[in-house]
Short mmCIF file of C-alpha atoms and ligand atoms in Angstrom, two decimals:
data_model
loop_
_atom_site.label_atom_id
_atom_site.label_comp_id
_atom_site.label_asym_id
_atom_site.label_seq_id
_atom_site.Cartn_x
_atom_site.Cartn_y
_atom_site.Cartn_z
CA MET A 5 102.96 43.69 24.75
CA LYS A 6 104.87 41.39 22.01
CA PHE A 7 102.86 41.22 18.52
CA PHE A 8 102.60 37.79 17.22
CA ILE A 9 101.13 37.19 13.72
CA ASP A 10 98.11 34.38 13.67
CA THR A 11 98.89 32.86 10.12
CA ALA A 12 100.52 29.99 8.09
CA ASN A 13 100.40 32.61 5.28
CA LEU A 14 104.11 33.42 4.26
CA ASP A 15 103.03 36.82 2.52
CA GLN A 16 101.03 38.03 5.40
CA ILE A 17 104.35 37.04 7.96
CA LYS A 18 106.52 38.70 5.38
CA GLU A 19 104.34 41.90 5.65
CA ALA A 20 103.82 42.19 9.14
CA ASN A 21 107.49 41.48 9.74
CA ASP A 22 108.79 44.33 7.26
CA LEU A 23 106.49 46.44 9.96
CA GLY A 24 109.33 45.71 11.94
CA ILE A 25 107.11 45.52 14.89
CA LEU A 26 106.50 41.49 14.88
CA ASP A 27 107.72 39.16 17.62
CA GLY A 28 106.68 35.81 16.87
CA VAL A 29 103.96 33.52 14.65
CA THR A 30 101.41 31.44 15.81
CA THR A 31 100.02 28.37 13.62
CA ASN A 32 96.93 26.05 13.83
CA PRO A 33 96.09 22.83 11.68
CA SER A 34 93.45 25.04 10.19
CA LEU A 35 95.57 27.61 9.19
CA MET A 36 98.27 25.33 7.81
CA ALA A 37 95.60 23.45 6.01
CA LYS A 38 94.36 26.72 4.70
CA GLU A 39 97.59 27.15 3.06
CA GLY A 40 97.15 24.01 0.93
CA ILE A 41 100.12 22.14 3.21
CA LYS A 42 100.11 18.50 3.05
CA GLY A 43 102.34 15.82 4.58
CA ILE A 44 104.35 15.97 7.39
CA ASP A 45 107.42 16.78 5.29
CA ALA A 46 105.78 19.60 4.15
CA VAL A 47 104.67 21.06 7.59
CA MET A 48 107.96 20.65 8.79
CA GLN A 49 109.53 22.48 5.70
CA HIS A 50 107.03 25.16 6.34
CA TYR A 51 107.99 25.64 10.19
CA LYS A 52 111.69 26.03 9.05
CA THR A 53 110.58 28.33 6.39
CA ILE A 54 109.10 30.74 9.09
CA CYS A 55 111.61 30.13 11.31
CA GLU A 56 113.84 31.59 8.61
CA LEU A 57 111.74 34.68 8.05
CA VAL A 58 111.11 36.03 11.49
CA ASP A 59 113.30 36.23 14.40
CA GLY A 60 111.18 35.01 17.36
CA ASP A 61 108.66 32.41 19.00
CA ILE A 62 106.96 30.16 16.08
CA SER A 63 104.32 28.24 17.49
CA ALA A 64 103.88 24.34 16.08
CA GLU A 65 100.56 22.73 17.00
CA VAL A 66 100.77 18.70 17.55
CA VAL A 67 98.04 17.31 16.06
CA SER A 68 97.95 13.80 18.57
CA THR A 69 95.75 13.70 21.76
CA ASP A 70 98.05 10.81 23.64
CA PHE A 71 100.66 11.93 25.72
CA ALA A 72 103.50 9.48 24.09
CA THR A 73 102.39 10.65 20.25
CA MET A 74 102.66 14.39 21.53
CA ILE A 75 105.72 13.98 22.95
CA GLU A 76 107.32 12.38 19.67
CA GLU A 77 105.77 15.33 17.62
CA GLY A 78 106.92 17.97 19.97
CA LYS A 79 110.63 16.90 19.81
CA LYS A 80 110.38 16.71 15.86
CA PHE A 81 109.26 20.30 16.05
CA ALA A 82 111.64 21.58 18.61
CA ALA A 83 114.33 20.04 16.51
CA ILE A 84 113.37 22.47 13.71
CA HIS A 85 114.75 25.62 15.15
CA LYS A 86 115.54 26.91 18.60
CA ASN A 87 112.78 29.22 18.25
CA ILE A 88 109.96 26.51 18.01
CA VAL A 89 107.51 26.74 21.05
CA VAL A 90 105.83 23.33 21.06
CA LYS A 91 101.54 24.13 20.80
CA VAL A 92 99.68 21.27 22.96
CA PRO A 93 96.03 21.38 23.47
CA MET A 94 94.22 21.86 27.10
CA ILE A 95 93.44 18.09 27.44
CA LYS A 96 94.39 15.72 30.33
CA ASP A 97 97.21 14.29 28.53
CA GLY A 98 97.99 17.90 27.06
CA ILE A 99 98.86 18.39 30.75
CA LYS A 100 101.17 15.90 31.02
CA ALA A 101 102.63 16.91 27.66
CA LEU A 102 103.76 20.29 28.77
CA LYS A 103 104.78 19.34 31.99
CA TRP A 104 107.03 16.91 30.35
CA PHE A 105 108.35 19.47 27.89
CA THR A 106 108.98 21.68 30.51
CA ASP A 107 111.18 19.11 32.59
CA ASN A 108 113.30 18.81 29.34
CA GLY A 109 113.56 22.34 28.44
CA ILE A 110 111.17 22.32 25.58
CA ARG A 111 108.97 25.50 25.44
CA THR A 112 105.10 25.39 24.99
CA ASN A 113 102.08 27.08 24.41
CA CYS A 114 99.02 25.64 25.87
CA THR A 115 96.28 26.04 23.34
CA LEU A 116 92.38 26.08 23.44
CA VAL A 117 91.96 27.89 26.44
CA PHE A 118 88.44 28.96 27.71
CA SER A 119 88.49 29.80 31.70
CA ALA A 120 90.50 30.59 34.54
CA GLY A 121 90.80 27.28 35.49
CA GLN A 122 92.41 25.81 32.40
CA ALA A 123 94.84 28.73 32.56
CA ILE A 124 95.53 27.54 36.55
CA LEU A 125 96.26 24.11 35.59
CA ALA A 126 98.60 25.33 32.00
CA ALA A 127 100.66 27.32 34.48
CA LYS A 128 100.88 24.43 37.24
CA ALA A 129 102.40 22.50 34.25
CA GLY A 130 105.20 25.06 33.35
CA ALA A 131 103.93 26.25 30.26
CA THR A 132 105.59 29.31 28.59
CA TYR A 133 102.27 30.77 26.95
CA VAL A 134 98.71 29.90 28.06
CA SER A 135 96.34 30.92 24.84
CA PRO A 136 92.88 31.94 25.82
CA PHE A 137 90.75 32.19 23.05
CA ILE A 138 88.81 35.65 23.48
CA GLY A 139 87.26 35.47 19.78
CA ARG A 140 85.31 32.46 20.55
CA ILE A 141 84.77 33.42 23.84
CA ASP A 142 82.71 36.48 22.54
CA ASP A 143 80.98 34.17 19.46
CA SER A 144 79.80 31.74 22.34
CA GLY A 145 78.25 34.75 24.42
CA TRP A 146 80.74 35.69 26.84
CA ASP A 147 83.46 38.36 27.51
CA GLY A 148 86.60 36.98 26.31
CA ILE A 149 88.66 40.40 27.28
CA GLU A 150 87.16 39.64 31.20
CA LEU A 151 89.12 36.30 30.83
CA ILE A 152 92.22 38.09 29.99
CA HIS A 153 92.02 40.12 33.31
CA GLN A 154 90.72 37.29 35.20
CA ILE A 155 93.97 35.38 34.24
CA ARG A 156 96.35 38.32 34.51
CA GLN A 157 94.89 38.67 38.12
CA ILE A 158 95.57 35.08 39.32
CA TYR A 159 98.78 35.07 37.59
CA SER A 160 100.16 38.27 39.32
CA VAL A 161 98.80 37.36 42.70
CA GLN A 162 100.29 33.85 42.65
CA GLY A 163 103.43 34.63 40.89
CA PHE A 164 103.22 32.50 37.70
CA ASN A 165 105.78 32.99 34.97
CA THR A 166 103.40 31.37 31.91
CA GLU A 167 102.83 34.50 29.49
CA ILE A 168 99.05 35.26 28.78
CA LEU A 169 98.78 35.07 24.90
CA ALA A 170 95.68 36.26 23.61
CA ALA A 171 94.63 34.28 20.58
CA SER A 172 91.42 34.20 18.37
CA ILE A 173 91.83 38.18 18.02
CA ARG A 174 89.14 39.35 15.43
CA TYR A 175 89.87 43.03 15.44
CA PRO A 176 91.89 45.67 16.51
CA ASN A 177 89.57 46.74 19.48
CA HIS A 178 90.62 43.47 20.60
CA ILE A 179 94.49 44.02 20.63
CA ILE A 180 93.90 47.42 22.34
CA LYS A 181 91.38 45.80 25.24
CA CYS A 182 94.09 42.85 25.74
CA ALA A 183 97.15 45.19 26.18
CA GLU A 184 94.83 46.99 28.80
CA ALA A 185 93.97 44.37 30.28
CA GLY A 186 97.83 42.93 30.83
CA ALA A 187 98.34 40.20 28.08
CA ASP A 188 101.51 39.42 27.35
CA VAL A 189 101.33 38.78 23.81
CA CYS A 190 98.78 39.35 21.14
CA THR A 191 98.45 37.24 18.53
CA CYS A 192 96.51 38.68 15.49
CA PRO A 193 95.52 38.10 11.84
CA LEU A 194 97.33 40.73 9.68
CA SER A 195 93.76 43.25 9.16
CA SER A 196 93.87 43.56 12.68
CA ILE A 197 97.22 44.63 13.02
CA LEU A 198 96.95 47.16 10.20
CA GLY A 199 93.55 48.09 11.46
CA LEU A 200 95.41 49.83 14.48
CA LEU A 201 97.08 52.09 11.88
CA LYS A 202 93.79 53.81 10.77
CA HIS A 203 92.46 56.77 11.69
CA PRO A 204 90.22 59.14 9.43
CA LEU A 205 91.54 62.37 11.01
CA THR A 206 95.30 60.97 10.00
CA ASP A 207 94.22 60.90 6.52
CA ILE A 208 92.67 64.52 6.75
CA GLY A 209 95.89 65.56 8.44
CA LEU A 210 98.06 64.24 6.19
CA ALA A 211 96.31 65.29 3.06
CA GLN A 212 96.31 69.04 4.32
CA PHE A 213 99.99 68.92 5.40
CA LEU A 214 101.09 67.54 1.69
CA GLU A 215 99.13 70.21 0.34
CA ASP A 216 100.03 72.87 2.30
CA ALA A 217 103.74 71.67 1.55
CA LYS A 218 103.47 72.19 -2.38
CA LYS A 219 103.21 76.05 -1.24
CA PHE A 220 106.81 76.20 0.11
CA ALA A 221 108.51 73.39 -2.47
C1 LIG B 324 95.97 30.74 17.53
O1 LIG B 324 96.93 30.50 18.30
C2 LIG B 324 94.69 30.33 17.89
O2 LIG B 324 94.78 28.81 17.21
C3 LIG B 324 93.64 31.22 16.53
O3 LIG B 324 94.19 32.56 17.28
C4 LIG B 324 92.51 30.75 16.84
O4 LIG B 324 91.89 31.85 16.33
P1 LIG B 324 90.21 31.85 15.48
O5 LIG B 324 89.33 31.78 16.61
O6 LIG B 324 90.22 32.92 15.09
O7 LIG B 324 90.42 30.29 14.81
#
């Protein structure tokens, strides 16, 4: 399973990248706004900076909802760097845009996916990635991990090549459950990635080893 970091914060991206296990970055308009990025030039520059920091797929999300403008936005994003993946919302014009980008050699990430039916449409349109929002599904009282299982089953049975990119990760166990369910990618906040490291028995064991090491230093 590939690990993406789900942020537009450059310090967090660098920290995750320094671990040597980062395969890419996802952003969305809310994450960009959180970093205080304003105006199209600043947005484009920010994506360029992220592409220079991380050697992996970088999702850049369109903010229009009609086919023609999505295509224009996506073409501009794709021209920034070869690793840019254009993120398109799961709406009617989004499906048409996914198909257009696929036919024109531009890779895509279909975002805001909350059902197996939506995941089938994204795959039919040739999306490179489909992003089911695990945490938001859990928040609404359903089971986000169950959706990953369902999409995995459908894609395997049908032979769809679209990669399942589990998004809206809230905590480390989501990552473990996504790996178990066969997600191809998990995009995570830095805190969830670092949370995988933690175990009290590791800390206790290491403290003991370091104490004992003094005896033969
Ligand atoms: C990533 O592609 C998504 O936009 C992101 O994971 C959404 O996460 P949230 O539900 O925590 O906002």
